[in-house]
Amino acid sequence: MEDGADEHSRIAPWAPPRARRRLAWLESALGGLDADGVAKAAGEALAGHLRRFGEDGIVLYAGTNTMSARARAACEPALASRPSMGWPGEKFQTGLEELDVLEVLAPLQVAAVMGGGFAEVRLQSATLANLACYTALARPGDTVAVLPEAAGGHASHHAQGAAGVRGLRVVDLPYDAGGFDVDHAALPGFLRAHRPALVVVGASLMLFPHDVSRIRAACDEVGALLVYDASHVAGLIAGKRFQRPLDEGAHVVTMSTYKSFGGPPGSAVVTRDEEIARRVSEAAYPGLTANYDASRLAPLAVTAAELAEDGPAYADRCLANATALAAALAGEGFAVVAAERGWTASHHVAVDAAAFGGGDEAARRLAAGGVFLSGIGLPGQAPGEPMRGLRIGTQEVTRRGLGPDAMRGIAVLARRLLIDAEDPAKVLPDAVALRRP
Ligand SMILES: *Cc1c(COP(=O)(O)O)cnc(C)c1O
């Protein structure tokens, strides 16, 4: 449908060719609408999205989730445009006593479930949470040591992202690709050589826990603070599975609130250290936000409170589904990463997709058959090689009630789409049927 379109995009004439084709097609279909036309097009897009992901699709993208019914019921978009600046009792605006309640509920619940004493919950993304840590805990020109990109080190850890925005010098931590962790033998010497202010661990692919206490011991030798980016695994941590980074010695945990945590979009920065909390709070406001979207707070508080109650059962179901899916994929003939270690200790599974043209190509083929996920770099892949892996997260299908039998069905769909190279149009109805038995 996008083929043959004029490849000139008005929105992003600099975008790569595939994006330019898609943009140009949409721009010609959607340009010049009046207000009714815009409302209609937006409404149809929303309905289509809700049908595709909410009803029909098998969503295995690792960085998303669906909120619980109670959390959804607590969402009120009107709050998003109510600026609420400063502390309850001493706000710039008047008449916000009800928002005060939300501003207390959310940090109390999030701090408690993550095992911390303080939670900064106003920042609208984990990228900003990381930037707040860089702002609070390092100065421009300081060094931050982060996981290499092929090991899932996030853009916000690297020079092209928030670390670079803060003017930090970024160095890659020594990494043990087979151990899926920092190279612990090399770490102390590396830290002595580079003397970073901050060490950041936690990645976009988290098959196994980090040895946090060992990394902390090496950080202590050089006076570095240890930041654990729990964006992907916060829901498991809340469920007291996988690992408890603050118990194990991380100074700070940053996290996305909408991935495995399963809440509204946004982030939290959690710590036990009052001085770190004070500095992060000042970085958040007045540093990086003024109005901060208070509509996130009620669903966030509800999500955290629910995880305190049923987080362990939810985490167990996510882990069981990940293991079942990994085993089934291996059984169908896929090269599942870390077979020698039982594939995964989290809700993530990674598949080596080099045989299918890499992670991006494989993800596109799966999407045509109703299965949605993404590519990812794999630890140990050659530098410059396109993303070799497919990344799978089981958190959303778990919340939607799918269990190990459905995971075996998903592995069959993936085999038909990728290994058998069956026509995706023939597979799609079976994917929809699996989602809605
Ligand atoms: C997703 C992710 C982030 C960024 O989260 P946003 O809320 O999208 O800004 C940061 N760090 C890691 C490790 C992530 O996976």
Short mmCIF file of C-alpha atoms and ligand atoms in Angstrom, two decimals:
data_model
loop_
_atom_site.label_atom_id
_atom_site.label_comp_id
_atom_site.label_asym_id
_atom_site.label_seq_id
_atom_site.Cartn_x
_atom_site.Cartn_y
_atom_site.Cartn_z
CA MET A 1 0.00 0.00 0.00
CA GLU A 2 2.88 2.36 0.61
CA ASP A 3 4.58 1.32 -2.60
CA GLY A 4 4.79 3.76 -5.43
CA ALA A 5 4.22 6.76 -3.15
CA ASP A 6 6.25 9.89 -3.63
CA GLU A 7 9.19 9.42 -1.34
CA HIS A 8 9.38 13.03 -0.24
CA SER A 9 8.30 13.46 3.37
CA ARG A 10 7.43 16.92 4.66
CA ILE A 11 7.69 15.79 8.28
CA ALA A 12 11.12 14.21 8.09
CA PRO A 13 12.78 14.61 4.70
CA TRP A 14 15.97 13.35 6.39
CA ALA A 15 14.44 10.00 7.47
CA PRO A 16 15.77 6.72 6.03
CA PRO A 17 14.06 5.48 2.82
CA ARG A 18 11.66 2.98 4.41
CA ALA A 19 10.44 5.57 6.90
CA ARG A 20 10.21 8.22 4.19
CA ARG A 21 7.98 5.98 2.07
CA ARG A 22 5.63 5.35 5.00
CA LEU A 23 5.58 9.01 6.04
CA ALA A 24 4.98 10.25 2.51
CA TRP A 25 2.06 7.85 2.05
CA LEU A 26 0.45 8.89 5.35
CA GLU A 27 1.07 12.58 4.70
CA SER A 28 -0.72 12.41 1.35
CA ALA A 29 -3.65 10.48 2.88
CA LEU A 30 -3.95 12.75 5.94
CA GLY A 31 -2.88 16.21 4.78
CA GLY A 32 -5.37 19.11 4.61
CA LEU A 33 -8.13 17.64 6.84
CA ASP A 34 -10.54 19.95 8.69
CA ALA A 35 -11.20 19.49 12.41
CA ASP A 36 -13.93 16.90 11.84
CA GLY A 37 -11.67 15.03 9.47
CA VAL A 38 -8.81 15.03 11.95
CA ALA A 39 -11.08 13.83 14.77
CA LYS A 40 -12.43 11.05 12.55
CA ALA A 41 -8.99 9.92 11.40
CA ALA A 42 -7.67 9.96 14.97
CA GLY A 43 -10.71 8.04 16.23
CA GLU A 44 -10.30 5.36 13.56
CA ALA A 45 -6.59 5.06 14.35
CA LEU A 46 -7.36 4.61 18.05
CA ALA A 47 -10.04 2.00 17.43
CA GLY A 48 -7.77 0.14 15.04
CA HIS A 49 -4.93 0.13 17.52
CA LEU A 50 -7.13 -1.10 20.36
CA ARG A 51 -8.46 -3.90 18.17
CA ARG A 52 -4.99 -4.93 16.97
CA PHE A 53 -3.19 -4.96 20.32
CA GLY A 54 -6.11 -5.16 22.74
CA GLU A 55 -8.08 -7.95 21.07
CA ASP A 56 -6.38 -9.65 18.12
CA GLY A 57 -2.63 -9.39 18.44
CA ILE A 58 -0.09 -11.43 20.36
CA VAL A 59 1.99 -8.66 21.93
CA LEU A 60 5.41 -9.95 22.95
CA TYR A 61 7.17 -6.58 22.77
CA ALA A 62 9.28 -6.47 25.93
CA GLY A 63 8.81 -2.76 26.67
CA THR A 64 5.04 -2.54 27.04
CA ASN A 65 2.14 -3.92 29.04
CA THR A 66 -1.53 -3.54 29.73
CA MET A 67 -2.76 -1.93 32.94
CA SER A 68 -5.02 -3.75 35.35
CA ALA A 69 -8.73 -2.88 35.39
CA ARG A 70 -8.35 -0.99 38.68
CA ALA A 71 -5.37 1.01 37.41
CA ARG A 72 -7.25 1.87 34.20
CA ALA A 73 -10.25 2.98 36.24
CA ALA A 74 -7.94 5.38 38.12
CA CYS A 75 -6.83 7.16 34.92
CA GLU A 76 -8.19 10.67 34.41
CA PRO A 77 -6.72 12.64 31.51
CA ALA A 78 -8.08 15.93 32.94
CA LEU A 79 -5.40 15.83 35.66
CA ALA A 80 -2.63 15.96 33.05
CA SER A 81 -3.23 19.65 32.44
CA ARG A 82 -3.38 20.63 36.12
CA PRO A 83 0.04 21.98 37.02
CA SER A 84 1.00 21.08 40.58
CA MET A 85 4.39 22.48 41.47
CA GLY A 86 6.15 22.16 44.80
CA TRP A 87 5.42 20.13 47.91
CA PRO A 88 1.95 19.45 49.31
CA GLY A 89 1.29 22.20 51.85
CA GLU A 90 3.53 24.64 50.01
CA LYS A 91 2.47 24.66 46.42
CA PHE A 92 2.79 27.40 43.87
CA GLN A 93 -0.89 26.83 42.95
CA THR A 94 -3.89 26.73 45.29
CA GLY A 95 -6.78 24.28 45.41
CA LEU A 96 -4.74 21.14 44.79
CA GLU A 97 -5.54 19.32 48.05
CA GLU A 98 -6.83 16.30 46.11
CA LEU A 99 -3.64 16.09 44.06
CA ASP A 100 -1.69 16.18 47.33
CA VAL A 101 -3.30 12.82 48.13
CA LEU A 102 -2.05 11.32 44.86
CA GLU A 103 1.40 12.86 45.34
CA VAL A 104 1.70 11.02 48.63
CA LEU A 105 0.09 7.73 47.62
CA ALA A 106 2.30 7.17 44.58
CA PRO A 107 5.80 7.62 46.06
CA LEU A 108 4.87 5.74 49.25
CA GLN A 109 3.58 2.75 47.29
CA VAL A 110 6.38 2.72 44.72
CA ALA A 111 9.16 3.08 47.29
CA ALA A 112 7.71 0.30 49.42
CA VAL A 113 7.22 -2.24 46.65
CA MET A 114 10.70 -1.60 45.21
CA GLY A 115 12.38 -1.96 48.60
CA GLY A 116 13.42 1.69 48.88
CA GLY A 117 12.82 4.57 51.25
CA PHE A 118 12.29 7.36 48.72
CA ALA A 119 10.71 7.40 45.25
CA GLU A 120 10.77 10.29 42.77
CA VAL A 121 7.77 9.62 40.52
CA ARG A 122 7.26 12.88 38.63
CA LEU A 123 9.49 12.23 35.63
CA GLN A 124 7.59 11.20 32.53
CA SER A 125 10.06 8.63 31.22
CA ALA A 126 12.95 6.47 32.36
CA THR A 127 15.19 8.42 30.01
CA LEU A 128 14.42 11.48 32.15
CA ALA A 129 14.88 9.42 35.32
CA ASN A 130 18.38 8.53 34.14
CA LEU A 131 19.02 12.15 33.19
CA ALA A 132 17.91 13.20 36.68
CA CYS A 133 20.47 10.81 38.16
CA TYR A 134 23.22 12.16 35.91
CA THR A 135 22.17 15.70 36.87
CA ALA A 136 21.97 14.98 40.59
CA LEU A 137 24.97 12.70 40.98
CA ALA A 138 27.53 13.78 38.37
CA ARG A 139 28.88 16.94 36.81
CA PRO A 140 29.57 17.68 33.14
CA GLY A 141 32.92 16.13 32.24
CA ASP A 142 32.58 13.33 34.79
CA THR A 143 32.77 9.75 33.57
CA VAL A 144 29.86 7.31 33.56
CA ALA A 145 30.57 3.61 32.95
CA VAL A 146 27.70 1.79 31.24
CA LEU A 147 26.85 -1.49 29.56
CA PRO A 148 27.81 -1.75 25.86
CA GLU A 149 24.94 -1.33 23.44
CA ALA A 150 25.22 -4.93 22.22
CA ALA A 151 24.65 -5.97 25.85
CA GLY A 152 21.42 -3.95 25.96
CA GLY A 153 22.91 -0.73 27.35
CA HIS A 154 20.12 1.77 26.70
CA ALA A 155 20.47 4.89 24.53
CA SER A 156 19.89 6.97 27.68
CA HIS A 157 23.10 5.48 29.12
CA HIS A 158 25.16 6.43 26.10
CA ALA A 159 26.72 9.49 24.53
CA GLN A 160 23.99 9.90 21.89
CA GLY A 161 21.37 9.97 24.68
CA ALA A 162 20.86 11.48 28.11
CA ALA A 163 24.43 10.84 29.31
CA GLY A 164 25.74 12.88 26.40
CA VAL A 165 23.10 15.57 26.99
CA ARG A 166 24.52 15.97 30.52
CA GLY A 167 27.99 16.24 29.03
CA LEU A 168 29.29 13.06 30.64
CA ARG A 169 32.18 11.06 29.26
CA VAL A 170 30.81 7.58 28.55
CA VAL A 171 32.90 4.41 28.75
CA ASP A 172 31.68 0.85 28.15
CA LEU A 173 32.02 -1.50 31.11
CA PRO A 174 34.01 -4.67 30.45
CA TYR A 175 31.39 -7.30 29.62
CA ASP A 176 31.34 -11.08 29.78
CA ALA A 177 29.08 -12.05 26.88
CA GLY A 178 28.85 -15.69 27.99
CA GLY A 179 28.02 -14.75 31.57
CA PHE A 180 25.48 -12.04 30.58
CA ASP A 181 27.01 -9.74 33.19
CA VAL A 182 29.83 -7.32 33.74
CA ASP A 183 33.25 -8.98 33.48
CA HIS A 184 33.82 -9.12 37.22
CA ALA A 185 37.49 -10.05 36.96
CA ALA A 186 38.26 -7.02 34.80
CA LEU A 187 35.96 -4.58 36.61
CA PRO A 188 38.14 -3.38 39.52
CA GLY A 189 41.11 -2.53 37.30
CA PHE A 190 38.81 -0.88 34.76
CA LEU A 191 37.20 1.32 37.42
CA ARG A 192 40.62 2.30 38.82
CA ALA A 193 41.70 3.32 35.32
CA HIS A 194 38.56 5.34 34.48
CA ARG A 195 37.39 6.57 37.91
CA PRO A 196 33.73 7.02 36.94
CA ALA A 197 31.37 9.04 39.12
CA LEU A 198 28.58 6.64 38.20
CA VAL A 199 28.32 3.02 37.13
CA VAL A 200 25.06 2.11 35.40
CA VAL A 201 23.91 -1.50 35.01
CA GLY A 202 20.54 -2.90 33.97
CA ALA A 203 19.73 -3.21 30.29
CA SER A 204 17.11 -3.52 27.63
CA LEU A 205 17.70 -7.26 27.48
CA MET A 206 17.82 -8.81 30.95
CA LEU A 207 17.93 -12.58 30.76
CA PHE A 208 19.85 -13.01 34.01
CA PRO A 209 20.44 -10.90 37.14
CA HIS A 210 23.59 -8.86 37.64
CA ASP A 211 25.86 -9.75 40.53
CA VAL A 212 25.05 -6.39 42.11
CA SER A 213 26.89 -6.89 45.40
CA ARG A 214 30.11 -7.70 43.55
CA ILE A 215 29.74 -4.67 41.29
CA ARG A 216 29.00 -2.50 44.35
CA ALA A 217 32.17 -3.70 46.06
CA ALA A 218 34.22 -2.64 43.03
CA CYS A 219 32.38 0.72 42.93
CA ASP A 220 33.20 1.35 46.59
CA GLU A 221 36.92 1.01 45.88
CA VAL A 222 36.79 4.08 43.60
CA GLY A 223 33.92 5.98 45.23
CA ALA A 224 31.51 5.46 42.30
CA LEU A 225 27.76 5.39 42.83
CA LEU A 226 25.91 2.38 41.41
CA VAL A 227 22.73 3.02 39.42
CA TYR A 228 20.61 -0.01 38.51
CA ASP A 229 18.28 0.70 35.59
CA ALA A 230 15.37 -1.65 36.28
CA SER A 231 13.24 -0.36 33.39
CA HIS A 232 12.49 -3.84 32.12
CA VAL A 233 12.55 -5.88 35.30
CA ALA A 234 10.83 -3.53 37.78
CA GLY A 235 7.70 -5.70 37.84
CA LEU A 236 9.74 -8.78 38.71
CA ILE A 237 11.65 -6.88 41.39
CA ALA A 238 8.34 -5.64 42.80
CA GLY A 239 7.22 -9.29 42.83
CA LYS A 240 10.35 -10.19 44.83
CA ARG A 241 11.68 -12.32 41.99
CA PHE A 242 14.79 -12.02 39.80
CA GLN A 243 16.77 -9.80 42.18
CA ARG A 244 16.37 -6.97 44.72
CA PRO A 245 18.97 -4.41 43.63
CA LEU A 246 18.62 -2.08 46.62
CA ASP A 247 19.05 -5.01 49.04
CA GLU A 248 22.11 -6.09 47.06
CA GLY A 249 23.84 -2.71 47.17
CA ALA A 250 22.65 -0.48 44.30
CA HIS A 251 22.58 3.15 45.46
CA VAL A 252 19.74 4.02 43.11
CA VAL A 253 17.16 2.16 41.03
CA THR A 254 15.69 3.88 37.98
CA MET A 255 12.73 2.26 36.26
CA SER A 256 10.00 2.53 33.69
CA THR A 257 6.55 2.23 35.24
CA TYR A 258 4.86 0.79 32.14
CA LYS A 259 6.98 -2.21 31.10
CA SER A 260 6.92 -5.28 33.36
CA PHE A 261 5.72 -3.01 36.20
CA GLY A 262 2.47 -2.69 34.22
CA GLY A 263 1.45 0.83 35.24
CA PRO A 264 0.97 4.09 33.36
CA PRO A 265 3.76 5.60 31.26
CA GLY A 266 6.47 7.29 33.29
CA SER A 267 9.31 6.44 35.59
CA ALA A 268 10.53 6.30 39.15
CA VAL A 269 13.88 6.83 40.83
CA VAL A 270 14.07 4.83 44.06
CA THR A 271 16.75 4.93 46.75
CA ARG A 272 17.31 4.42 50.46
CA ASP A 273 19.76 7.31 50.73
CA GLU A 274 18.20 10.61 51.83
CA GLU A 275 20.94 12.79 50.34
CA ILE A 276 20.69 11.04 46.95
CA ALA A 277 16.89 11.34 47.12
CA ARG A 278 17.10 15.07 47.85
CA ARG A 279 19.44 15.68 44.94
CA VAL A 280 17.32 13.60 42.53
CA SER A 281 14.19 15.43 43.70
CA GLU A 282 15.80 18.79 42.95
CA ALA A 283 16.94 17.53 39.56
CA ALA A 284 13.34 16.46 38.84
CA TYR A 285 11.83 19.77 40.03
CA PRO A 286 12.73 22.49 39.35
CA GLY A 287 15.46 20.91 37.18
CA LEU A 288 13.76 18.83 34.50
CA THR A 289 10.01 19.37 34.99
CA ALA A 290 7.47 21.97 36.03
CA ASN A 291 4.03 20.56 35.29
CA TYR A 292 4.65 16.84 35.31
CA ASP A 293 1.36 15.07 34.32
CA ALA A 294 -0.34 14.24 37.59
CA SER A 295 -2.78 11.94 35.76
CA ARG A 296 -0.14 9.20 36.04
CA LEU A 297 -0.08 9.19 39.81
CA ALA A 298 -3.36 7.46 40.67
CA PRO A 299 -2.87 4.50 38.28
CA LEU A 300 0.77 4.31 39.37
CA ALA A 301 -0.19 4.10 43.06
CA VAL A 302 -2.83 1.46 42.31
CA THR A 303 -0.39 -0.58 40.20
CA ALA A 304 2.28 -0.52 42.91
CA ALA A 305 -0.22 -1.46 45.62
CA GLU A 306 -1.50 -4.35 43.50
CA LEU A 307 2.06 -5.57 42.92
CA ALA A 308 2.65 -5.53 46.67
CA GLU A 309 -0.24 -7.98 46.94
CA ASP A 310 -0.08 -10.15 43.84
CA GLY A 311 3.36 -9.27 42.42
CA PRO A 312 4.92 -12.61 43.38
CA ALA A 313 2.19 -14.60 41.60
CA TYR A 314 2.35 -12.30 38.55
CA ALA A 315 6.14 -12.55 38.41
CA ASP A 316 6.00 -16.33 38.74
CA ARG A 317 3.56 -16.54 35.83
CA CYS A 318 5.77 -14.26 33.69
CA LEU A 319 8.82 -16.42 34.43
CA ALA A 320 6.99 -19.71 33.82
CA ASN A 321 5.69 -18.40 30.49
CA ALA A 322 9.18 -17.26 29.47
CA THR A 323 10.68 -20.66 30.20
CA ALA A 324 7.80 -22.46 28.47
CA LEU A 325 8.12 -20.22 25.41
CA ALA A 326 11.91 -20.62 25.27
CA ALA A 327 11.64 -24.40 25.51
CA ALA A 328 8.93 -24.51 22.86
CA LEU A 329 10.89 -22.24 20.50
CA ALA A 330 13.96 -24.43 20.93
CA GLY A 331 11.78 -27.47 20.25
CA GLU A 332 10.53 -25.89 17.01
CA GLY A 333 14.12 -25.43 15.85
CA PHE A 334 14.97 -21.86 16.90
CA ALA A 335 18.40 -20.88 18.23
CA VAL A 336 17.26 -19.60 21.64
CA VAL A 337 20.00 -17.60 23.36
CA ALA A 338 21.63 -18.96 26.54
CA ALA A 339 20.41 -22.55 26.09
CA GLU A 340 23.28 -23.75 28.29
CA ARG A 341 21.91 -21.65 31.18
CA GLY A 342 18.26 -22.61 30.78
CA TRP A 343 17.52 -19.69 28.39
CA THR A 344 16.30 -17.14 30.92
CA ALA A 345 15.77 -16.24 34.56
CA SER A 346 13.41 -13.36 33.73
CA HIS A 347 10.35 -12.64 31.58
CA HIS A 348 12.66 -12.04 28.58
CA VAL A 349 13.67 -14.56 25.94
CA ALA A 350 16.13 -13.86 23.11
CA VAL A 351 16.37 -15.72 19.83
CA ASP A 352 19.31 -15.54 17.44
CA ALA A 353 17.64 -14.39 14.23
CA ALA A 354 20.70 -14.22 11.97
CA ALA A 355 19.20 -17.04 9.86
CA PHE A 356 16.15 -14.86 9.12
CA GLY A 357 18.02 -11.73 8.07
CA GLY A 358 18.42 -10.38 11.61
CA GLY A 359 16.05 -9.21 14.33
CA ASP A 360 14.38 -6.39 12.39
CA GLU A 361 13.50 -8.51 9.37
CA ALA A 362 12.26 -11.35 11.55
CA ALA A 363 10.12 -8.96 13.63
CA ARG A 364 8.50 -7.58 10.47
CA ARG A 365 7.60 -11.05 9.28
CA LEU A 366 6.15 -12.00 12.64
CA ALA A 367 4.09 -8.79 12.69
CA ALA A 368 2.52 -9.69 9.35
CA GLY A 369 1.34 -12.86 11.08
CA GLY A 370 -0.08 -11.05 14.13
CA VAL A 371 2.86 -11.49 16.53
CA PHE A 372 4.41 -8.19 17.69
CA LEU A 373 7.91 -7.78 19.14
CA SER A 374 11.27 -6.25 18.20
CA GLY A 375 14.85 -6.91 17.30
CA ILE A 376 17.68 -6.48 19.78
CA GLY A 377 21.46 -6.61 19.70
CA LEU A 378 22.94 -9.75 21.21
CA PRO A 379 25.92 -9.77 23.58
CA GLY A 380 28.87 -11.03 21.60
CA GLN A 381 27.58 -10.05 18.16
CA ALA A 382 30.17 -8.50 15.89
CA PRO A 383 30.54 -4.71 16.15
CA GLY A 384 28.56 -2.99 13.39
CA GLU A 385 26.55 -6.15 12.61
CA PRO A 386 22.80 -5.35 12.36
CA MET A 387 20.77 -6.36 15.44
CA ARG A 388 21.05 -10.08 15.49
CA GLY A 389 18.45 -10.98 18.07
CA LEU A 390 14.71 -11.12 18.52
CA ARG A 391 13.61 -9.98 21.98
CA ILE A 392 10.50 -11.41 23.58
CA GLY A 393 8.78 -10.33 26.79
CA THR A 394 6.00 -12.38 28.35
CA GLN A 395 4.57 -9.71 30.69
CA GLU A 396 1.64 -8.61 28.52
CA VAL A 397 0.46 -12.03 27.35
CA THR A 398 0.73 -13.15 30.98
CA ARG A 399 -1.49 -10.29 32.15
CA ARG A 400 -3.94 -11.13 29.40
CA GLY A 401 -4.27 -14.62 30.80
CA LEU A 402 -2.23 -16.71 28.37
CA GLY A 403 -0.34 -19.62 29.94
CA PRO A 404 2.24 -22.26 28.97
CA ASP A 405 -0.10 -24.00 26.47
CA ALA A 406 -0.53 -20.75 24.60
CA MET A 407 3.27 -20.26 24.68
CA ARG A 408 3.63 -23.57 22.83
CA GLY A 409 1.06 -22.34 20.31
CA ILE A 410 3.00 -19.09 19.85
CA ALA A 411 6.20 -21.05 19.18
CA VAL A 412 4.38 -22.96 16.41
CA LEU A 413 3.17 -19.68 14.87
CA ALA A 414 6.74 -18.35 14.96
CA ARG A 415 8.07 -21.51 13.32
CA ARG A 416 5.46 -21.30 10.55
CA LEU A 417 6.27 -17.63 9.91
CA LEU A 418 10.06 -17.75 10.13
CA ILE A 419 11.37 -21.29 9.62
CA ASP A 420 8.66 -22.59 7.25
CA ALA A 421 8.31 -19.11 5.65
CA GLU A 422 4.56 -19.71 5.34
CA ASP A 423 2.42 -16.90 3.92
CA PRO A 424 1.74 -14.59 6.91
CA ALA A 425 -1.85 -14.05 5.68
CA LYS A 426 -2.47 -17.76 6.29
CA VAL A 427 -0.95 -17.64 9.78
CA LEU A 428 -2.71 -14.46 10.94
CA PRO A 429 -6.16 -16.04 11.56
CA ASP A 430 -4.51 -18.71 13.72
CA ALA A 431 -2.72 -16.01 15.75
CA VAL A 432 -6.04 -14.22 16.33
CA ALA A 433 -7.67 -17.53 17.30
CA LEU A 434 -4.88 -18.24 19.78
CA ARG A 435 -5.37 -14.84 21.37
CA ARG A 436 -9.16 -15.34 21.56
CA PRO A 437 -9.79 -19.03 22.12
C1 LIG B 1 13.02 1.42 28.01
C2 LIG B 1 14.28 1.75 28.73
C3 LIG B 1 14.55 3.05 29.14
C4 LIG B 1 13.76 4.24 28.69
O1 LIG B 1 12.49 4.28 29.12
P1 LIG B 1 11.54 5.43 28.56
O2 LIG B 1 10.48 5.48 29.59
O3 LIG B 1 11.08 4.94 27.24
O4 LIG B 1 12.31 6.70 28.46
C5 LIG B 1 15.67 3.27 29.91
N1 LIG B 1 16.50 2.27 30.23
C6 LIG B 1 16.29 1.01 29.82
C7 LIG B 1 17.26 -0.07 30.21
C8 LIG B 1 15.17 0.70 29.05
O5 LIG B 1 14.97 -0.53 28.62
#
